[in-house]
Amino acid sequence: MDTFALVVTIGVALFFTYTNGFHDSANAIATSVSTRALTPRAALAMAAVMNLAGAFMGSGVAKTVSEGVIQTPEGSKGMGILFAALVGAIVWNLITWYFGLPSSSSHALFGGMVGAALAGGTTVYWHGVLDKIVIPMFVSPVVGLLAGYLVMTAILWIFRRTNPHKAKRGFRIAQTVSAAGMALGHGLQDAQKTMGIVVMALVIADVEDYGDPIPVWVKIACAVMLSAGTYAGGWRIMRTLGRKIIELDPPQGFAAETTGASIMFGSAFLFHAPISTTHVITSAIMGVGATKRVNAVRWGVAKNIVLGWFITMPAAAVVAALSFGLVNLAVL
């Protein structure tokens, strides 16, 4: 029974990674596709490959997820808590994907973990939740907005005397690089989040010891599922990010992607903070758009997206708590 529970939990974790991939593929490539720098299929293929590569670039974020959010629960109850946390995250991912809202898969997962832990009577490390999740959740969009505005302002000043058509052609090529950086950062951040969950499941099942390095097969499995989900593509969310917030041109797309990728790499390597790729790229797009004129950004769409960010953790927590209740009745 324990082995079966472990296999099911890991399977659900990998399915979450897949939904994370198609939910968040828009983060990496929406700007490149909307500016026609890349065709949708070429962009998805490039993003899938870079996601795969990014997953192997570090393990700091995975460590935060597996050790810094909730106390590792024990036994079959512990496995039930992890299972319920993942169900909460998956359900929220699918709801927001259906409505084309670029909400955060990461915060859906953290909300699920907290909700399931509370329902199962496991300790939540509130200082860890505050320091590594809640504060970055508020800070990263502000940084993204300001940095996007500043990067775009610098580009406009540097290329002020360049022929606009020539500049756009050059930035269309440059966007291939910035989109690749964005996808690499997405792999670095998001594949590790699921690795942290799988490691927790292995510790609960006594297959791994607390603090052991992440097994290579876990890295490969999470990377491949994220990559496959990315290639499947989340077209609904892509339309929201690429067109509905603001109509982007290639220099703006390059500025937004460069800003987003820089923030993701910085937070992963310097702070081991699992930030949301969705929050970062969306706020960078808003900041870049505001350089044109403030009302060029469709703030009504932006407001709905931001509201979605704030309800993601509580909503996923509620679904996860209910899921744990059902699991508890049925199995535990």
Short mmCIF file of C-alpha atoms in Angstrom, two decimals:
data_model
loop_
_atom_site.label_atom_id
_atom_site.label_comp_id
_atom_site.label_asym_id
_atom_site.label_seq_id
_atom_site.Cartn_x
_atom_site.Cartn_y
_atom_site.Cartn_z
CA MET A 1 0.00 0.00 0.00
CA ASP A 2 2.84 2.40 0.87
CA THR A 3 4.57 1.75 -2.45
CA PHE A 4 1.28 2.22 -4.31
CA ALA A 5 0.67 5.54 -2.48
CA LEU A 6 4.21 6.69 -3.35
CA VAL A 7 3.79 5.80 -7.05
CA VAL A 8 0.38 7.54 -7.22
CA THR A 9 1.70 10.68 -5.48
CA ILE A 10 4.74 10.90 -7.78
CA GLY A 11 2.44 10.35 -10.78
CA VAL A 12 0.16 13.19 -9.66
CA ALA A 13 3.24 15.40 -9.04
CA LEU A 14 4.43 14.77 -12.60
CA PHE A 15 0.95 15.53 -13.94
CA PHE A 16 1.06 18.81 -12.00
CA THR A 17 4.37 19.58 -13.74
CA TYR A 18 2.73 18.88 -17.10
CA THR A 19 -0.15 21.29 -16.31
CA ASN A 20 2.45 23.79 -15.09
CA GLY A 21 4.15 23.49 -18.50
CA PHE A 22 1.11 24.15 -20.66
CA HIS A 23 -0.23 26.75 -18.20
CA ASP A 24 3.05 28.67 -18.14
CA SER A 25 4.37 28.12 -21.69
CA ALA A 26 2.80 31.50 -22.46
CA ASN A 27 5.17 33.16 -19.98
CA ALA A 28 8.18 32.16 -22.02
CA ILE A 29 6.95 32.73 -25.56
CA ALA A 30 3.77 34.86 -25.71
CA THR A 31 5.71 38.05 -26.38
CA SER A 32 7.83 36.43 -29.14
CA VAL A 33 4.76 34.96 -30.83
CA SER A 34 2.68 38.16 -30.58
CA THR A 35 5.49 40.26 -32.16
CA ARG A 36 5.95 37.55 -34.84
CA ALA A 37 9.60 37.12 -33.89
CA LEU A 38 8.93 33.36 -33.81
CA THR A 39 6.19 31.13 -35.20
CA PRO A 40 4.10 29.48 -32.44
CA ARG A 41 5.45 25.96 -33.10
CA ALA A 42 9.08 27.08 -33.34
CA ALA A 43 8.65 29.10 -30.14
CA LEU A 44 7.09 26.15 -28.29
CA ALA A 45 9.82 23.76 -29.46
CA MET A 46 12.56 26.19 -28.38
CA ALA A 47 10.83 26.78 -25.01
CA ALA A 48 10.46 23.03 -24.42
CA VAL A 49 14.20 22.44 -25.03
CA MET A 50 15.25 25.38 -22.84
CA ASN A 51 12.85 24.29 -20.07
CA LEU A 52 14.55 20.90 -20.13
CA ALA A 53 18.01 22.49 -19.86
CA GLY A 54 16.94 24.95 -17.14
CA ALA A 55 15.73 22.14 -14.89
CA PHE A 56 19.32 20.92 -14.40
CA MET A 57 20.82 24.30 -13.49
CA GLY A 58 20.34 24.26 -9.72
CA SER A 59 18.52 22.85 -6.72
CA GLY A 60 18.12 25.79 -4.32
CA VAL A 61 14.44 26.34 -5.16
CA ALA A 62 13.70 22.60 -4.75
CA LYS A 63 15.31 22.70 -1.29
CA THR A 64 13.09 25.64 -0.29
CA VAL A 65 9.97 23.76 -1.43
CA SER A 66 10.86 20.45 0.24
CA GLU A 67 12.21 21.86 3.52
CA GLY A 68 11.07 25.48 3.95
CA VAL A 69 7.26 25.55 3.60
CA ILE A 70 5.79 22.73 5.71
CA GLN A 71 7.23 20.14 8.05
CA THR A 72 7.75 16.89 6.15
CA PRO A 73 4.70 14.85 7.24
CA GLU A 74 5.05 11.15 8.04
CA GLY A 75 3.44 7.86 7.03
CA SER A 76 0.33 7.32 4.95
CA LYS A 77 -1.20 10.51 6.34
CA GLY A 78 1.84 12.43 5.10
CA MET A 79 1.45 10.97 1.62
CA GLY A 80 -2.24 11.94 1.73
CA ILE A 81 -1.25 15.53 2.56
CA LEU A 82 1.11 15.72 -0.42
CA PHE A 83 -1.50 14.14 -2.70
CA ALA A 84 -4.15 16.66 -1.58
CA ALA A 85 -1.70 19.58 -2.01
CA LEU A 86 -1.08 18.54 -5.62
CA VAL A 87 -4.80 18.09 -6.34
CA GLY A 88 -5.46 21.62 -5.04
CA ALA A 89 -2.75 23.02 -7.32
CA ILE A 90 -3.88 21.05 -10.39
CA VAL A 91 -7.55 22.03 -10.00
CA TRP A 92 -6.64 25.73 -9.73
CA ASN A 93 -4.29 25.46 -12.74
CA LEU A 94 -7.05 23.94 -14.87
CA ILE A 95 -9.66 26.52 -13.77
CA THR A 96 -7.40 29.50 -14.55
CA TRP A 97 -6.22 27.92 -17.82
CA TYR A 98 -9.86 27.47 -18.90
CA PHE A 99 -10.57 31.17 -18.34
CA GLY A 100 -7.27 32.25 -19.92
CA LEU A 101 -5.98 33.83 -16.70
CA PRO A 102 -2.19 33.83 -16.27
CA SER A 103 -2.23 32.87 -12.60
CA SER A 104 0.78 31.38 -10.84
CA SER A 105 1.24 27.59 -10.86
CA SER A 106 3.88 28.07 -8.17
CA HIS A 107 1.54 29.83 -5.78
CA ALA A 108 -1.19 27.29 -6.52
CA LEU A 109 1.28 24.61 -5.35
CA PHE A 110 2.27 26.55 -2.22
CA GLY A 111 -1.36 27.28 -1.42
CA GLY A 112 -2.12 23.58 -1.85
CA MET A 113 0.73 22.62 0.48
CA VAL A 114 -0.38 25.04 3.20
CA GLY A 115 -4.07 24.08 2.91
CA ALA A 116 -3.39 20.34 3.00
CA ALA A 117 -0.91 20.71 5.89
CA LEU A 118 -3.41 22.68 7.97
CA ALA A 119 -6.17 20.16 7.23
CA GLY A 120 -3.84 17.28 8.12
CA GLY A 121 -2.49 18.84 11.31
CA THR A 122 1.07 19.26 10.03
CA THR A 123 3.24 22.23 11.02
CA VAL A 124 3.39 25.09 8.52
CA TYR A 125 6.64 27.10 8.62
CA TRP A 126 4.96 30.50 8.49
CA HIS A 127 8.28 32.38 8.58
CA GLY A 128 9.37 30.39 5.51
CA VAL A 129 6.04 31.04 3.76
CA LEU A 130 6.39 34.76 4.51
CA ASP A 131 10.10 35.15 3.64
CA LYS A 132 10.35 32.86 0.63
CA ILE A 133 6.85 33.06 -0.88
CA VAL A 134 4.63 35.95 0.28
CA ILE A 135 7.27 38.73 0.27
CA PRO A 136 8.69 37.70 -3.15
CA MET A 137 5.08 37.48 -4.41
CA PHE A 138 4.63 41.19 -3.67
CA VAL A 139 8.17 42.35 -4.46
CA SER A 140 8.78 40.54 -7.79
CA PRO A 141 5.88 42.17 -9.72
CA VAL A 142 6.93 45.63 -8.48
CA VAL A 143 10.53 44.93 -9.54
CA GLY A 144 9.26 43.55 -12.87
CA LEU A 145 7.12 46.65 -13.50
CA LEU A 146 9.90 49.13 -12.66
CA ALA A 147 12.67 47.16 -14.37
CA GLY A 148 10.55 46.68 -17.51
CA TYR A 149 9.89 50.42 -17.63
CA LEU A 150 13.59 51.28 -17.14
CA VAL A 151 14.89 48.72 -19.64
CA MET A 152 12.44 49.91 -22.30
CA THR A 153 13.28 53.56 -21.57
CA ALA A 154 16.99 52.75 -22.02
CA ILE A 155 16.31 50.94 -25.33
CA LEU A 156 14.26 53.89 -26.63
CA TRP A 157 17.08 56.30 -25.73
CA ILE A 158 19.94 54.14 -27.12
CA PHE A 159 18.17 53.50 -30.43
CA ARG A 160 16.51 56.93 -30.73
CA ARG A 161 18.36 57.77 -33.97
CA THR A 162 18.07 54.29 -35.53
CA ASN A 163 15.74 53.64 -38.45
CA PRO A 164 12.56 52.19 -36.78
CA HIS A 165 12.13 49.40 -39.37
CA LYS A 166 15.77 48.35 -39.07
CA ALA A 167 15.56 48.42 -35.26
CA LYS A 168 12.41 46.27 -35.24
CA ARG A 169 14.06 43.74 -37.55
CA GLY A 170 17.10 43.55 -35.26
CA PHE A 171 14.99 43.18 -32.12
CA ARG A 172 12.93 40.45 -33.77
CA ILE A 173 16.16 38.41 -34.05
CA ALA A 174 17.25 39.42 -30.51
CA GLN A 175 13.91 38.20 -29.18
CA THR A 176 14.90 34.63 -30.05
CA VAL A 177 17.67 34.95 -27.45
CA SER A 178 15.55 36.74 -24.83
CA ALA A 179 12.72 34.19 -25.23
CA ALA A 180 15.25 31.37 -24.81
CA GLY A 181 16.50 33.04 -21.60
CA MET A 182 12.92 33.32 -20.36
CA ALA A 183 12.28 29.62 -21.04
CA LEU A 184 15.57 28.65 -19.38
CA GLY A 185 14.59 30.65 -16.28
CA HIS A 186 11.15 28.99 -16.29
CA GLY A 187 12.78 25.54 -16.32
CA LEU A 188 15.17 26.57 -13.55
CA GLN A 189 12.33 27.82 -11.35
CA ASP A 190 9.34 25.60 -12.05
CA ALA A 191 10.83 22.12 -12.59
CA GLN A 192 12.56 22.43 -9.21
CA LYS A 193 9.26 23.08 -7.42
CA THR A 194 7.97 19.63 -8.37
CA MET A 195 11.36 18.07 -7.62
CA GLY A 196 10.94 19.37 -4.06
CA ILE A 197 7.53 17.66 -3.77
CA VAL A 198 8.82 14.33 -5.17
CA VAL A 199 11.76 14.44 -2.74
CA MET A 200 9.28 14.95 0.15
CA ALA A 201 7.31 11.90 -1.04
CA LEU A 202 10.51 9.81 -1.17
CA VAL A 203 11.45 10.93 2.38
CA ILE A 204 7.95 10.05 3.67
CA ALA A 205 8.26 6.59 2.06
CA ASP A 206 11.76 6.09 3.59
CA VAL A 207 13.31 5.77 0.13
CA GLU A 208 15.44 8.90 0.70
CA ASP A 209 16.77 10.54 3.85
CA TYR A 210 16.07 14.15 4.80
CA GLY A 211 18.70 16.40 3.18
CA ASP A 212 19.86 13.88 0.54
CA PRO A 213 20.68 15.28 -2.93
CA ILE A 214 17.89 15.13 -5.52
CA PRO A 215 18.10 11.80 -7.43
CA VAL A 216 18.98 12.20 -11.11
CA TRP A 217 15.84 10.31 -12.23
CA VAL A 218 13.67 12.84 -10.35
CA LYS A 219 15.37 15.73 -12.17
CA ILE A 220 14.94 14.01 -15.54
CA ALA A 221 11.28 13.06 -14.93
CA CYS A 222 10.30 16.57 -13.78
CA ALA A 223 12.24 18.24 -16.59
CA VAL A 224 10.71 16.01 -19.28
CA MET A 225 7.13 16.50 -18.02
CA LEU A 226 7.54 20.29 -17.78
CA SER A 227 9.04 20.30 -21.26
CA ALA A 228 6.23 18.13 -22.68
CA GLY A 229 3.59 20.36 -21.08
CA THR A 230 5.29 23.45 -22.49
CA TYR A 231 5.27 21.98 -25.99
CA ALA A 232 1.55 21.19 -25.64
CA GLY A 233 1.11 24.95 -25.30
CA GLY A 234 -1.43 27.07 -23.44
CA TRP A 235 -2.96 29.09 -26.25
CA ARG A 236 -5.71 30.67 -24.14
CA ILE A 237 -3.23 32.29 -21.75
CA MET A 238 -0.89 33.19 -24.60
CA ARG A 239 -3.58 35.42 -26.10
CA THR A 240 -4.05 37.22 -22.77
CA LEU A 241 -0.33 37.86 -22.25
CA GLY A 242 0.60 38.57 -25.86
CA ARG A 243 -2.28 40.72 -26.99
CA LYS A 244 -4.84 41.65 -24.34
CA ILE A 245 -2.58 43.61 -21.93
CA ILE A 246 -0.92 45.62 -24.70
CA GLU A 247 -0.02 45.16 -28.37
CA LEU A 248 3.74 44.57 -28.23
CA ASP A 249 6.34 45.34 -30.88
CA PRO A 250 9.75 43.50 -31.03
CA PRO A 251 11.76 46.03 -28.94
CA GLN A 252 9.06 45.90 -26.24
CA GLY A 253 8.96 42.10 -26.38
CA PHE A 254 12.75 41.94 -26.01
CA ALA A 255 12.68 44.35 -23.06
CA ALA A 256 9.93 42.39 -21.26
CA GLU A 257 11.62 39.00 -21.76
CA THR A 258 15.08 40.25 -20.77
CA THR A 259 13.63 41.79 -17.60
CA GLY A 260 11.68 38.64 -16.70
CA ALA A 261 14.59 36.26 -17.31
CA SER A 262 17.02 38.41 -15.27
CA ILE A 263 14.68 38.49 -12.26
CA MET A 264 14.10 34.71 -12.39
CA PHE A 265 17.80 33.87 -12.52
CA GLY A 266 18.60 36.36 -9.77
CA SER A 267 15.93 35.06 -7.39
CA ALA A 268 16.85 31.39 -8.00
CA PHE A 269 20.61 31.74 -7.60
CA LEU A 270 20.88 34.55 -5.04
CA PHE A 271 17.88 33.95 -2.76
CA HIS A 272 16.69 30.38 -3.61
CA ALA A 273 13.26 32.03 -3.72
CA PRO A 274 10.61 30.23 -5.78
CA ILE A 275 9.05 33.23 -7.53
CA SER A 276 6.27 33.12 -10.09
CA THR A 277 7.33 33.35 -13.74
CA THR A 278 3.75 34.53 -14.42
CA HIS A 279 4.00 37.47 -12.02
CA VAL A 280 7.36 38.54 -13.37
CA ILE A 281 6.63 38.48 -17.12
CA THR A 282 3.14 39.98 -16.75
CA SER A 283 4.41 42.90 -14.66
CA ALA A 284 7.38 43.39 -17.02
CA ILE A 285 4.95 43.62 -19.97
CA MET A 286 2.94 46.25 -18.05
CA GLY A 287 6.10 48.24 -17.25
CA VAL A 288 7.31 48.10 -20.85
CA GLY A 289 3.87 49.11 -22.14
CA ALA A 290 3.70 52.10 -19.80
CA THR A 291 6.69 53.69 -21.60
CA LYS A 292 4.47 54.20 -24.65
CA ARG A 293 1.88 56.01 -22.55
CA VAL A 294 0.27 54.92 -19.31
CA ASN A 295 -3.15 54.34 -20.88
CA ALA A 296 -1.62 52.13 -23.61
CA VAL A 297 -1.78 49.31 -21.05
CA ARG A 298 -5.25 47.81 -20.72
CA TRP A 299 -5.36 48.22 -16.95
CA GLY A 300 -8.78 46.54 -16.72
CA VAL A 301 -7.28 43.27 -17.99
CA ALA A 302 -4.25 43.83 -15.76
CA LYS A 303 -6.51 44.35 -12.72
CA ASN A 304 -8.27 40.99 -13.33
CA ILE A 305 -4.89 39.26 -13.60
CA VAL A 306 -3.60 40.80 -10.36
CA LEU A 307 -6.84 39.84 -8.55
CA GLY A 308 -6.25 36.29 -9.78
CA TRP A 309 -2.77 36.37 -8.23
CA PHE A 310 -4.13 37.31 -4.80
CA ILE A 311 -6.80 34.62 -4.69
CA THR A 312 -4.56 31.82 -6.08
CA MET A 313 -2.99 30.71 -2.78
CA PRO A 314 -6.18 30.83 -0.68
CA ALA A 315 -8.25 29.15 -3.44
CA ALA A 316 -5.73 26.32 -3.94
CA ALA A 317 -5.48 25.95 -0.15
CA VAL A 318 -9.25 25.49 0.17
CA VAL A 319 -9.35 22.90 -2.66
CA ALA A 320 -6.38 21.05 -1.10
CA ALA A 321 -8.00 21.04 2.37
CA LEU A 322 -11.23 19.61 0.89
CA SER A 323 -9.20 17.05 -1.07
CA PHE A 324 -7.43 15.96 2.11
CA GLY A 325 -10.80 15.56 3.80
CA LEU A 326 -11.95 13.25 0.98
CA VAL A 327 -8.68 11.28 1.01
CA ASN A 328 -8.93 10.96 4.78
CA LEU A 329 -12.47 9.55 4.51
CA ALA A 330 -11.68 7.20 1.65
CA VAL A 331 -8.24 5.83 2.48
CA LEU A 332 -6.64 6.97 5.72
#
